[in-house]
Amino acid sequence: MNKPTIQSLILAAGLTGAGLVQAANMAFLMDQAMSRFNEQDAQFFNEASAKALAAKDGTPIRWSNPASGAFGTLTPYPDPEKNPACREIHIENVAENVKSAGYYRFCKRSDGSWQPVMPSQNKR
């Protein structure tokens, strides 16, 4: 099974509507567990991402793929810059023994899709 690219994960998640230009800005994810996802991992992660972006602040959204052993948690928080159109998500993933975690900021575009805005500077 082919592994999805970071760009395809971001686009499949509906996190951006602007295509590869925005996805290229997510190059910091290349050394993350996400880079080890198979297609099914990506599907589970994308579903959890959509739930996390719609969830109440502080509500952990867990996902797992028993077939690959990959898993993670996404926890939404208010935007540290207090922009009501944005959210911060703490993302923790494990895939193929690669662990990664960080805070990431997403802002809602006028078309309703979510755009990633580089890693958050917030360290909570």
Coordinates of C-alpha atoms in Angstrom, one line a residue:
M1 CA 0.0 0.0 0.0
N2 CA 1.3 3.4 -0.9
K3 CA 1.9 6.0 1.8
P4 CA 0.1 9.3 1.4
T5 CA 2.1 12.4 1.1
I6 CA 1.9 15.2 3.7
Q7 CA 0.3 17.3 1.0
S8 CA -2.4 14.7 0.3
L9 CA -3.1 14.3 4.1
I10 CA -3.6 18.0 4.5
L11 CA -5.8 18.3 1.4
A12 CA -7.8 15.2 2.2
A13 CA -8.5 16.5 5.7
G14 CA -10.1 19.6 4.1
L15 CA -7.8 21.8 6.2
T16 CA -7.0 24.1 3.3
G17 CA -8.6 25.1 0.0
A18 CA -5.6 26.7 -1.5
G19 CA -3.7 23.6 -2.7
L20 CA -0.1 22.7 -2.6
V21 CA 1.1 26.2 -1.9
Q22 CA -0.3 26.1 1.6
A23 CA 0.6 22.4 1.9
A24 CA 4.2 23.2 1.2
N25 CA 4.2 25.4 4.2
M26 CA 3.6 22.3 6.3
A27 CA 7.0 20.8 5.5
F28 CA 7.7 20.9 9.2
L29 CA 5.5 17.7 9.4
M30 CA 7.9 15.6 7.3
D31 CA 9.8 14.3 10.4
Q32 CA 6.6 13.7 12.3
A33 CA 4.7 10.4 12.9
M34 CA 2.3 11.6 10.2
S35 CA 4.9 11.0 7.6
R36 CA 4.7 7.3 8.4
F37 CA 0.9 7.0 8.0
N38 CA -0.6 4.6 5.5
E39 CA -3.8 5.5 3.7
Q40 CA -6.0 4.0 6.4
D41 CA -4.1 5.8 9.2
A42 CA -4.6 9.1 7.2
Q43 CA -8.3 8.4 6.9
F44 CA -8.6 7.9 10.7
F45 CA -6.5 10.9 11.4
N46 CA -8.5 13.1 9.0
E47 CA -11.8 12.0 10.6
A48 CA -10.4 12.9 14.0
S49 CA -9.1 16.2 12.7
A50 CA -12.5 17.2 11.6
K51 CA -14.0 16.2 14.9
A52 CA -11.4 18.1 16.9
L53 CA -11.9 21.3 14.9
A54 CA -15.6 21.1 15.8
A55 CA -15.2 19.9 19.4
K56 CA -15.5 21.8 22.6
D57 CA -12.2 23.2 23.9
G58 CA -10.2 20.7 25.9
T59 CA -12.0 17.7 24.6
P60 CA -9.5 15.0 23.5
I61 CA -10.4 13.3 20.2
R62 CA -8.7 9.9 20.0
W63 CA -8.1 7.8 16.9
S64 CA -6.4 4.5 16.3
N65 CA -5.8 2.0 13.5
P66 CA -5.5 -1.5 15.0
A67 CA -4.3 -2.9 11.7
S68 CA -1.2 -0.7 11.6
G69 CA -0.8 0.1 15.3
A70 CA -0.8 3.9 14.6
F71 CA -2.8 6.1 17.0
G72 CA -3.1 9.6 18.2
T73 CA -5.0 12.3 20.1
L74 CA -6.1 15.7 19.0
T75 CA -7.2 18.2 21.6
P76 CA -8.6 21.6 20.6
Y77 CA -8.0 24.9 22.4
P78 CA -9.0 28.5 21.8
D79 CA -6.7 30.5 19.6
P80 CA -3.8 31.9 21.6
E81 CA -4.0 35.1 19.5
K82 CA -7.7 35.3 20.4
N83 CA -8.9 35.3 16.8
P84 CA -12.4 33.8 16.9
A85 CA -12.0 32.2 13.4
C86 CA -8.9 30.2 14.6
R87 CA -8.3 27.3 16.9
E88 CA -5.2 25.7 18.3
I89 CA -5.0 21.9 18.3
H90 CA -2.5 19.8 20.3
I91 CA -1.7 16.8 18.1
E92 CA 0.0 13.7 19.4
N93 CA 0.6 10.8 17.0
V94 CA 2.5 7.5 17.0
A95 CA 3.2 5.6 13.8
E96 CA 5.9 3.0 13.1
N97 CA 7.5 3.7 16.5
V98 CA 7.8 7.4 15.6
K99 CA 6.3 9.7 18.2
S100 CA 5.5 13.3 17.7
A101 CA 3.5 16.0 19.4
G102 CA 3.0 19.7 19.0
Y103 CA 0.5 22.6 19.0
Y104 CA -0.8 23.7 15.6
R105 CA -2.9 26.7 14.7
F106 CA -5.8 26.5 12.2
C107 CA -7.9 29.3 10.9
K108 CA -11.3 28.9 9.2
R109 CA -11.4 30.4 5.7
S110 CA -14.4 32.2 4.2
D111 CA -15.4 29.0 2.3
G112 CA -15.6 27.1 5.6
S113 CA -12.4 25.0 5.2
W114 CA -9.6 25.1 7.7
Q115 CA -6.2 26.4 6.8
P116 CA -3.1 25.4 8.8
V117 CA -1.1 28.4 10.1
M118 CA 2.4 27.1 11.0
P119 CA 3.1 25.5 14.4
S120 CA 1.8 27.5 17.3
Q121 CA 4.3 29.3 19.4
N122 CA 2.2 28.5 22.4
K123 CA 3.8 25.9 24.8
R124 CA 0.8 25.7 27.2

